[in-house]
Short mmCIF file of C-alpha atoms and ligand atoms in Angstrom, two decimals:
data_model
loop_
_atom_site.label_atom_id
_atom_site.label_comp_id
_atom_site.label_asym_id
_atom_site.label_seq_id
_atom_site.Cartn_x
_atom_site.Cartn_y
_atom_site.Cartn_z
CA MET G 20 -17.09 -37.58 -28.54
CA LYS G 21 -19.44 -36.25 -25.93
CA THR G 22 -18.05 -33.47 -23.78
CA LEU G 23 -18.88 -33.30 -20.14
CA PRO G 24 -22.60 -32.46 -19.94
CA ALA G 25 -22.88 -33.69 -16.38
CA LEU G 26 -20.60 -30.93 -15.25
CA LEU G 27 -22.87 -28.26 -16.70
CA ALA G 28 -21.45 -24.94 -15.73
CA PHE G 29 -18.28 -26.39 -14.27
CA THR G 30 -15.03 -26.11 -16.10
CA LEU G 31 -13.19 -29.33 -15.39
CA LEU G 32 -9.54 -28.74 -15.96
CA ALA G 33 -7.54 -31.64 -17.28
CA PRO G 34 -4.70 -32.87 -15.05
CA SER G 35 -2.31 -32.10 -17.89
CA ALA G 36 -3.31 -28.45 -17.79
CA VAL G 37 -2.96 -28.40 -14.05
CA ASN G 38 0.49 -29.93 -14.20
CA SER G 39 1.69 -27.33 -16.64
CA GLN G 40 3.19 -25.23 -13.82
CA THR G 41 1.70 -22.03 -15.21
CA LYS G 42 3.16 -19.25 -13.11
CA PRO G 43 0.84 -16.36 -12.33
CA ALA G 44 1.82 -13.49 -14.60
CA SER G 45 0.47 -10.24 -15.94
CA SER G 46 1.49 -8.39 -19.06
CA ALA G 47 2.69 -4.80 -18.82
CA ASP G 48 0.26 -2.09 -19.94
CA PRO G 49 2.27 0.24 -22.25
CA LYS G 50 0.38 3.32 -20.97
CA ILE G 51 1.26 2.48 -17.37
CA ALA G 52 4.88 1.76 -18.35
CA ALA G 53 5.07 5.18 -20.06
CA ALA G 54 3.69 6.91 -16.96
CA LEU G 55 6.28 5.21 -14.74
CA ARG G 56 9.06 6.63 -16.90
CA GLN G 57 7.87 10.16 -15.99
CA ILE G 58 8.52 9.61 -12.28
CA SER G 59 11.64 11.63 -11.67
CA ALA G 60 14.43 11.40 -9.09
CA GLU G 61 14.95 15.14 -9.63
CA ARG G 62 11.32 15.85 -8.69
CA VAL G 63 11.71 13.60 -5.65
CA ARG G 64 14.83 15.54 -4.63
CA ALA G 65 13.06 18.90 -5.03
CA ASP G 66 10.05 17.68 -2.99
CA ILE G 67 12.22 16.36 -0.14
CA GLU G 68 14.42 19.49 -0.04
CA LYS G 69 11.32 21.70 0.03
CA LEU G 70 9.82 19.71 2.91
CA VAL G 71 13.12 19.93 4.82
CA SER G 72 13.19 23.72 4.25
CA PHE G 73 10.30 24.18 6.72
CA GLN G 74 12.88 23.56 9.52
CA THR G 75 10.54 21.32 11.51
CA ARG G 76 7.34 19.54 10.57
CA SER G 77 6.58 18.42 14.08
CA THR G 78 2.82 17.98 14.43
CA LEU G 79 3.16 20.10 17.58
CA SER G 80 4.97 22.95 15.74
CA ALA G 81 3.53 26.28 14.60
CA GLN G 82 0.51 26.47 12.28
CA ASP G 83 -0.38 30.18 12.65
CA ASP G 84 -0.58 32.43 9.58
CA ALA G 85 2.68 34.24 10.36
CA SER G 86 4.60 30.94 10.56
CA VAL G 87 2.98 29.71 7.36
CA ALA G 88 3.99 32.98 5.66
CA ALA G 89 7.53 32.62 7.05
CA GLY G 90 7.76 29.04 5.73
CA ARG G 91 8.33 27.55 9.20
CA GLY G 92 6.57 24.60 10.86
CA ILE G 93 3.99 22.01 9.94
CA GLY G 94 1.41 24.59 8.86
CA ALA G 95 3.73 25.80 6.10
CA ALA G 96 4.43 22.21 5.01
CA ARG G 97 0.71 21.47 4.90
CA GLU G 98 -0.04 24.53 2.73
CA TRP G 99 2.81 23.67 0.35
CA ILE G 100 1.61 20.06 -0.12
CA LYS G 101 -1.88 21.35 -0.81
CA SER G 102 -0.56 23.83 -3.36
CA GLU G 103 1.37 21.03 -5.11
CA PHE G 104 -1.74 18.84 -5.43
CA GLU G 105 -3.62 21.91 -6.74
CA ARG G 106 -0.87 22.58 -9.27
CA TYR G 107 -1.04 18.98 -10.57
CA SER G 108 -4.79 19.39 -10.81
CA ARG G 109 -4.48 22.55 -12.91
CA ASP G 110 -2.17 20.60 -15.24
CA CYS G 111 -4.81 17.90 -15.80
CA GLY G 112 -7.88 20.10 -16.31
CA ALA G 113 -8.99 20.03 -12.66
CA CYS G 114 -8.91 16.22 -12.58
CA LEU G 115 -8.06 16.12 -8.85
CA GLU G 116 -10.26 17.01 -5.90
CA VAL G 117 -7.88 18.40 -3.27
CA LYS G 118 -9.16 18.08 0.29
CA ASN G 119 -8.28 18.51 3.96
CA ASP G 120 -9.27 16.11 6.70
CA THR G 121 -8.81 18.25 9.82
CA TYR G 122 -9.70 17.62 13.43
CA THR G 123 -8.63 18.73 16.89
CA GLN G 124 -6.73 16.12 18.85
CA GLU G 125 -7.35 16.62 22.55
CA PRO G 126 -4.36 16.08 24.88
CA ALA G 127 -3.24 12.46 24.68
CA ASN G 128 -0.09 10.39 24.62
CA ARG G 129 2.75 12.65 23.31
CA ILE G 130 0.29 15.52 22.73
CA ALA G 131 0.33 18.02 25.62
CA THR G 132 -2.26 20.53 24.41
CA ALA G 133 -5.20 20.37 21.99
CA THR G 134 -3.67 20.26 18.50
CA HIS G 135 -5.09 20.61 14.99
CA ILE G 136 -4.10 17.61 12.89
CA THR G 137 -4.62 17.90 9.15
CA ASN G 138 -4.37 15.19 6.50
CA ILE G 139 -4.22 16.45 2.92
CA TYR G 140 -5.36 14.36 0.00
CA ALA G 141 -6.13 14.48 -3.69
CA VAL G 142 -8.76 12.27 -5.32
CA LEU G 143 -8.54 11.11 -8.94
CA ARG G 144 -12.15 10.01 -9.31
CA GLY G 145 -12.71 6.83 -11.35
CA SER G 146 -14.10 7.28 -14.85
CA ASP G 147 -16.68 4.50 -14.46
CA PRO G 148 -19.48 5.38 -11.99
CA GLU G 149 -19.71 1.86 -10.53
CA SER G 150 -15.95 1.16 -10.44
CA ALA G 151 -15.28 4.64 -9.02
CA LYS G 152 -16.59 3.37 -5.66
CA ARG G 153 -13.46 1.22 -5.47
CA ILE G 154 -10.52 3.15 -4.01
CA VAL G 155 -6.81 2.44 -4.02
CA LEU G 156 -4.59 4.82 -2.09
CA VAL G 157 -0.98 5.73 -1.41
CA THR G 158 0.13 7.54 1.73
CA GLY G 159 3.15 8.92 3.58
CA HIS G 160 3.39 11.04 6.74
CA TYR G 161 4.57 14.62 6.27
CA ASP G 162 5.22 15.28 9.96
CA SER G 163 8.74 14.86 11.39
CA ARG G 164 10.49 14.88 14.76
CA ASN G 165 13.96 15.19 16.28
CA SER G 166 15.37 13.59 19.46
CA ASP G 167 12.70 15.18 21.67
CA ASN G 168 9.04 14.74 20.77
CA PHE G 169 8.18 18.05 22.47
CA ASN G 170 10.94 20.11 20.79
CA VAL G 171 8.99 22.06 18.17
CA THR G 172 11.55 24.67 17.09
CA ASP G 173 14.92 23.00 16.42
CA ALA G 174 15.60 21.31 13.10
CA ALA G 175 13.67 18.11 12.43
CA PRO G 176 14.49 17.61 8.75
CA GLY G 177 12.80 14.22 8.39
CA ALA G 178 14.20 13.81 4.88
CA ASN G 179 13.86 10.03 4.99
CA ASP G 180 11.24 9.82 7.76
CA ASP G 181 9.06 10.67 6.09
CA ALA G 182 9.57 13.32 3.41
CA SER G 183 10.52 10.31 1.24
CA GLY G 184 7.06 8.73 1.64
CA THR G 185 5.40 12.12 1.12
CA ALA G 186 7.40 12.51 -2.11
CA VAL G 187 6.16 9.06 -3.25
CA SER G 188 2.56 10.20 -2.75
CA LEU G 189 3.24 13.50 -4.58
CA GLU G 190 5.04 11.86 -7.52
CA CYS G 191 2.29 9.24 -7.90
CA ALA G 192 -0.25 12.10 -7.97
CA ARG G 193 1.72 14.18 -10.45
CA VAL G 194 2.17 11.34 -12.92
CA LEU G 195 -1.03 9.29 -12.52
CA SER G 196 -3.25 12.39 -12.70
CA LYS G 197 -2.38 12.48 -16.40
CA MET G 198 -4.17 9.12 -16.82
CA LYS G 199 -7.75 7.92 -16.44
CA PHE G 200 -8.77 4.81 -14.53
CA PRO G 201 -12.15 3.14 -14.02
CA ALA G 202 -11.54 3.00 -10.23
CA THR G 203 -10.59 5.87 -7.93
CA VAL G 204 -6.99 6.61 -6.92
CA LEU G 205 -6.40 8.65 -3.77
CA PHE G 206 -3.10 10.36 -2.89
CA LEU G 207 -2.80 10.98 0.84
CA THR G 208 -0.34 12.65 3.19
CA VAL G 209 -0.99 12.46 6.93
CA ALA G 210 0.27 14.14 10.11
CA GLY G 211 0.47 13.06 13.75
CA GLU G 212 2.30 9.82 12.89
CA GLU G 213 5.19 10.44 15.25
CA GLN G 214 2.87 10.94 18.22
CA GLY G 215 0.94 7.70 17.57
CA LEU G 216 -0.62 7.41 14.07
CA TYR G 217 -3.22 10.05 14.95
CA GLY G 218 -3.79 11.44 11.45
CA SER G 219 -4.09 8.11 9.65
CA ALA G 220 -6.32 6.72 12.41
CA HIS G 221 -8.70 9.66 11.95
CA PHE G 222 -8.70 9.26 8.18
CA ALA G 223 -9.24 5.48 8.25
CA ARG G 224 -12.08 5.81 10.78
CA MET G 225 -13.73 8.43 8.54
CA ALA G 226 -13.38 6.12 5.53
CA LYS G 227 -14.89 3.23 7.48
CA SER G 228 -17.78 5.28 8.90
CA GLU G 229 -18.60 6.66 5.46
CA GLY G 230 -18.55 3.18 3.93
CA TRP G 231 -15.62 3.77 1.56
CA ASN G 232 -14.48 0.68 -0.32
CA ILE G 233 -10.69 0.98 0.09
CA GLU G 234 -9.29 -2.03 -1.74
CA ALA G 235 -5.63 -1.27 -1.05
CA ALA G 236 -3.63 1.21 1.04
CA LEU G 237 0.09 1.56 0.30
CA ASN G 238 1.99 3.20 3.16
CA ASN G 239 5.49 4.51 2.39
CA ASP G 240 7.50 5.34 5.49
CA ILE G 241 11.32 5.55 5.43
CA VAL G 242 11.78 4.77 1.75
CA GLY G 243 14.81 7.04 1.38
CA GLY G 244 17.32 4.25 0.77
CA ASP G 245 19.67 5.74 3.40
CA ARG G 246 23.21 5.73 2.00
CA ASN G 247 24.79 3.55 4.70
CA SER G 248 27.35 0.92 3.80
CA GLN G 249 25.00 -1.96 4.55
CA GLN G 250 22.11 -0.64 2.50
CA ASP G 251 20.80 -2.74 -0.40
CA PRO G 252 19.33 -0.23 -2.88
CA SER G 253 17.91 -3.05 -4.99
CA VAL G 254 15.45 -4.13 -2.26
CA VAL G 255 12.40 -2.59 -0.61
CA ARG G 256 10.74 -4.33 2.32
CA VAL G 257 6.97 -4.81 2.17
CA PHE G 258 5.35 -5.61 5.52
CA SER G 259 1.86 -7.13 5.68
CA GLU G 260 -0.30 -8.44 8.50
CA GLY G 261 -0.92 -12.20 8.64
CA VAL G 262 -3.89 -12.73 10.94
CA PRO G 263 -5.96 -9.56 10.37
CA ILE G 264 -6.15 -7.13 13.30
CA ALA G 265 -9.82 -6.60 12.44
CA ALA G 266 -10.77 -10.32 12.23
CA SER G 267 -13.92 -11.29 14.11
CA ASP G 268 -13.96 -14.29 16.46
CA ALA G 269 -15.68 -16.36 13.75
CA GLU G 270 -13.00 -15.37 11.24
CA LEU G 271 -10.23 -16.23 13.71
CA ARG G 272 -11.77 -19.70 14.21
CA ARG G 273 -11.90 -20.22 10.45
CA ILE G 274 -8.29 -19.04 10.03
CA ARG G 275 -7.16 -21.54 12.68
CA ASN G 276 -9.20 -24.41 11.24
CA LEU G 277 -8.30 -23.88 7.59
CA GLY G 278 -4.69 -22.69 7.82
CA GLY G 279 -5.47 -19.13 6.75
CA GLU G 280 -2.71 -17.44 8.75
CA SER G 281 -0.91 -16.20 5.64
CA ASP G 282 -3.91 -15.17 3.55
CA SER G 283 -5.17 -11.83 4.82
CA ALA G 284 -6.27 -9.33 2.18
CA SER G 285 -3.15 -7.32 3.10
CA ARG G 286 -0.96 -10.32 2.27
CA GLN G 287 -2.71 -10.74 -1.10
CA LEU G 288 -1.84 -7.09 -1.70
CA ALA G 289 1.81 -7.80 -0.81
CA ARG G 290 1.86 -10.73 -3.29
CA TYR G 291 0.27 -8.47 -5.91
CA ILE G 292 3.10 -5.95 -5.44
CA THR G 293 5.67 -8.69 -6.07
CA GLU G 294 3.96 -9.73 -9.29
CA THR G 295 3.62 -6.07 -10.36
CA ALA G 296 7.36 -5.53 -9.73
CA ARG G 297 8.13 -8.42 -12.12
CA THR G 298 5.63 -7.22 -14.72
CA TYR G 299 7.10 -3.71 -14.89
CA GLY G 300 10.75 -4.65 -14.33
CA SER G 301 10.96 -2.70 -11.08
CA ALA G 302 14.45 -1.46 -10.15
CA VAL G 303 13.61 -2.37 -6.54
CA THR G 304 12.63 -5.92 -5.69
CA PRO G 305 10.05 -6.29 -2.93
CA LEU G 306 11.27 -8.33 0.02
CA LEU G 307 8.00 -9.56 1.50
CA VAL G 308 8.14 -9.64 5.28
CA PHE G 309 5.27 -11.65 6.74
CA ARG G 310 4.84 -9.44 9.79
CA LEU G 311 2.62 -6.44 10.56
CA ASP G 312 5.58 -4.05 10.73
CA ARG G 313 9.18 -4.00 11.90
CA TYR G 314 9.74 -5.71 15.25
CA LEU G 315 7.72 -3.91 17.97
CA ARG G 316 7.27 -0.86 15.73
CA GLY G 317 4.34 0.63 13.86
CA GLY G 318 3.16 2.80 11.00
CA ASP G 319 0.13 4.31 9.29
CA HIS G 320 -0.90 1.13 7.41
CA ILE G 321 -1.92 -0.27 10.82
CA SER G 322 -4.63 2.42 11.09
CA PHE G 323 -6.13 1.02 7.88
CA ASN G 324 -5.74 -2.60 9.02
CA GLU G 325 -7.59 -1.71 12.23
CA GLN G 326 -10.58 -0.62 10.16
CA GLY G 327 -10.49 -3.85 8.13
CA PHE G 328 -8.78 -2.48 5.00
CA ALA G 329 -5.95 -4.22 3.13
CA ALA G 330 -2.79 -2.18 3.76
CA VAL G 331 0.96 -2.72 3.62
CA ARG G 332 4.11 -0.80 4.51
CA PHE G 333 7.07 -0.09 2.21
CA THR G 334 10.39 0.59 4.01
CA GLU G 335 14.01 0.65 2.87
CA TYR G 336 16.07 -2.52 3.38
CA ARG G 337 18.29 -1.21 6.19
CA GLU G 338 17.49 1.74 8.44
CA ASP G 339 20.16 3.92 10.02
CA TYR G 340 19.25 4.91 13.57
CA HIS G 341 21.92 7.64 13.62
CA HIS G 342 19.67 9.51 11.24
CA GLN G 343 16.03 8.94 12.25
CA HIS G 344 14.47 10.90 15.13
CA GLN G 345 17.80 12.58 15.95
CA ASN G 346 18.86 16.15 16.60
CA VAL G 347 21.17 17.30 13.82
CA ARG G 348 24.68 17.17 15.31
CA THR G 349 28.11 15.54 15.06
CA GLU G 350 29.23 13.35 17.95
CA ASN G 351 32.34 11.14 18.08
CA GLY G 352 32.71 11.56 14.36
CA PHE G 353 29.15 10.40 13.62
CA GLU G 354 26.77 12.71 11.82
CA TYR G 355 23.31 12.51 13.34
CA GLY G 356 20.09 13.79 11.82
CA ASP G 357 17.67 12.91 9.02
CA LEU G 358 19.26 15.05 6.28
CA PRO G 359 18.67 15.02 2.51
CA LYS G 360 22.32 14.14 1.87
CA PHE G 361 21.74 10.65 3.26
CA VAL G 362 18.77 10.04 0.93
CA ASN G 363 19.16 8.17 -2.36
CA PHE G 364 16.71 10.02 -4.63
CA GLU G 365 16.95 7.40 -7.39
CA TYR G 366 15.88 4.79 -4.85
CA VAL G 367 12.87 6.85 -3.73
CA ALA G 368 11.89 7.29 -7.39
CA ALA G 369 12.13 3.52 -7.94
CA VAL G 370 9.88 2.90 -4.93
CA ALA G 371 7.47 5.54 -6.27
CA ARG G 372 7.39 3.71 -9.63
CA LEU G 373 6.51 0.43 -7.92
CA ASN G 374 3.74 2.19 -5.97
CA ALA G 375 2.41 3.87 -9.11
CA ALA G 376 2.48 0.58 -11.06
CA THR G 377 0.51 -1.12 -8.28
CA LEU G 378 -2.03 1.70 -8.01
CA ALA G 379 -2.49 1.95 -11.78
CA SER G 380 -2.81 -1.83 -12.22
CA LEU G 381 -5.41 -2.16 -9.48
CA ALA G 382 -7.34 0.94 -10.63
CA SER G 383 -7.40 -0.42 -14.20
CA ALA G 384 -8.52 -3.91 -13.14
CA PRO G 385 -12.09 -5.06 -12.63
CA ALA G 386 -13.36 -5.59 -9.09
CA PRO G 387 -12.21 -8.81 -7.44
CA PRO G 388 -14.75 -11.65 -7.51
CA SER G 389 -17.10 -11.83 -4.53
CA ASN G 390 -18.63 -14.70 -2.57
CA VAL G 391 -15.76 -16.97 -3.51
CA HIS G 392 -16.47 -20.40 -2.06
CA LEU G 393 -14.99 -23.86 -2.02
CA LEU G 394 -17.82 -26.35 -2.50
CA THR G 395 -17.69 -28.81 0.37
CA LYS G 396 -21.03 -30.68 0.43
CA GLU G 397 -19.32 -33.84 -0.90
CA LEU G 398 -16.04 -35.30 0.29
CA GLU G 399 -13.96 -35.57 -2.87
CA ASN G 400 -10.37 -35.30 -3.99
CA THR G 401 -11.12 -32.76 -6.66
CA SER G 402 -11.82 -29.16 -5.68
CA SER G 403 -14.71 -27.07 -6.97
CA LEU G 404 -14.90 -23.34 -6.54
CA SER G 405 -17.69 -20.90 -7.28
CA TRP G 406 -17.82 -17.12 -7.16
CA GLU G 407 -19.87 -14.16 -8.23
CA GLY G 408 -18.59 -12.22 -11.17
CA SER G 409 -17.75 -8.57 -11.14
CA GLY G 410 -18.38 -7.86 -14.80
CA ALA G 411 -14.84 -9.01 -15.52
CA ALA G 412 -13.90 -10.42 -18.92
CA SER G 413 -12.36 -13.50 -17.33
CA TYR G 414 -11.18 -15.13 -14.14
CA GLU G 415 -8.17 -17.12 -12.99
CA VAL G 416 -7.91 -19.75 -10.29
CA LEU G 417 -4.62 -19.47 -8.41
CA TRP G 418 -3.10 -21.97 -6.04
CA ARG G 419 0.02 -22.72 -4.11
CA SER G 420 1.35 -25.24 -1.67
CA THR G 421 0.39 -24.42 1.94
CA THR G 422 4.07 -23.74 2.70
CA SER G 423 4.71 -21.44 -0.27
CA PRO G 424 4.91 -17.70 0.23
CA GLU G 425 3.62 -16.83 -3.25
CA TRP G 426 1.05 -18.12 -5.73
CA GLU G 427 2.64 -20.89 -7.79
CA HIS G 428 0.03 -21.62 -10.45
CA ALA G 429 -2.65 -19.75 -12.37
CA GLU G 430 -5.33 -21.38 -14.46
CA PRO G 431 -7.46 -19.16 -16.71
CA VAL G 432 -11.12 -20.28 -16.71
CA GLY G 433 -12.62 -17.75 -19.13
CA SER G 434 -15.82 -16.04 -18.07
CA GLU G 435 -17.06 -19.06 -16.08
CA THR G 436 -17.81 -18.44 -12.43
CA ARG G 437 -17.21 -22.03 -11.36
CA ALA G 438 -14.28 -24.35 -11.79
CA THR G 439 -13.31 -27.86 -10.75
CA LEU G 440 -9.66 -28.80 -10.45
CA PRO G 441 -8.21 -32.29 -10.00
CA ILE G 442 -6.29 -31.14 -6.93
CA SER G 443 -7.19 -31.82 -3.33
CA LYS G 444 -8.24 -28.77 -1.28
CA ASP G 445 -6.49 -30.52 1.64
CA ASN G 446 -3.09 -29.87 0.13
CA VAL G 447 -3.13 -26.39 -1.39
CA ILE G 448 -4.52 -22.90 -0.89
CA PHE G 449 -6.74 -21.59 -3.67
CA ALA G 450 -7.76 -18.10 -4.73
CA VAL G 451 -9.67 -16.51 -7.61
CA ARG G 452 -8.99 -13.22 -9.33
CA SER G 453 -10.61 -11.15 -12.09
CA SER G 454 -9.06 -9.90 -15.30
CA ASP G 455 -10.19 -7.41 -17.93
CA SER G 456 -9.75 -7.99 -21.67
CA SER G 457 -6.37 -6.18 -21.59
CA GLY G 458 -5.06 -8.40 -18.80
CA HIS G 459 -5.28 -6.05 -15.79
CA LYS G 460 -5.64 -8.36 -12.78
CA SER G 461 -7.57 -7.78 -9.56
CA LEU G 462 -6.39 -8.76 -6.10
CA ALA G 463 -6.76 -12.47 -5.36
CA VAL G 464 -9.61 -13.61 -3.12
CA VAL G 465 -9.24 -16.77 -1.03
CA PRO G 466 -12.43 -18.82 -0.82
CA THR G 467 -14.41 -19.57 2.30
CA PRO G 468 -16.29 -22.88 2.63
CA GLU G 469 -19.72 -22.76 1.01
CA PRO G 470 -22.28 -21.70 3.58
ZN1 ZN W 530 7.94 7.45 9.92
#
């Protein structure tokens, strides 16, 4: 029997295949799984207690040499984080480049006098020169505050907000630096968050102006799993923007016309985290929240979104406002203050494992396909997609109902860069992703109409 010569390069998928309800899935990489087992709640506890020991990490607190030597203030915290990254680097044969991103913030909202703000980061450069241009990063803010933004001497332990996120970045660096990835992994800790995302905004602007290709930014802020009675330690919230902050007017028109409100690159990253959690049997289940951040609140991922990068925020299921941003005190029987004793170190370690699994999976995967288009020259009830390859071993077409939060089907199409499916583009949302020969999957890319 003749095959389908008229379709040439197209892979026409049989309706039977399409009706097979193939769920998108990835297989666990044993090397990544082994690395995740090294992430330690004890290390997390030691990191958080050390950060708390600096008394305050207010961005406005002391940074002079004497205070650093005395182990007091944000300067001492900064030097300790740097020394930790350098220690991990010594343990991996100088595999990390440890860097400062420092600038002077002139007086501004919640900053009374010119203040040095320093972000510290470690770069695990990709092993493949081309893939190394792709960057995935994890971040937390190491600054803290108490009840008064301008109080720079009293205790501001910030054990949950955000020594927990800083510990996630440190643990990811410690464990993943023992591995090699084709793409680059960057471990970041920022300051100036509590005054208005100053540090992350500076870093993200630098990345944008230098043309960095940040594929994913994972922000961990308040991932301590506060031990309150209504906490659910089996859940971590993952916030992602819907309509991108950085969308142009033309992109906004297309989003409105095509129903793209739930398909930002950040939301594909959130979906990827959910699939990664299943693949590696995460002890914390992501609760995807389709919202930029908590109601009327913000965090460092927004600085990356503003520069057009995919970025999400991890936060514990239920925050306790007796603990965050509070002077340490007891009042009417309530203990106030962001102290280590309220942090669940096992929970932080579980969140760190999910971050590390996501970073390692993305850094192992080939680049996502580019120029992904739905072919629209003819009106037809089938749907044809085309894309440009990224040197990947194979590709998958994903789709879901327009009302579904997550991808519902995945169809492998081999190394072809075109596919036709007997499904109407009117009724579903499509995407394409890349895979290497070991099954590491890229982020999904939603098509635009062919130009
Ligand atoms: Zn915070």
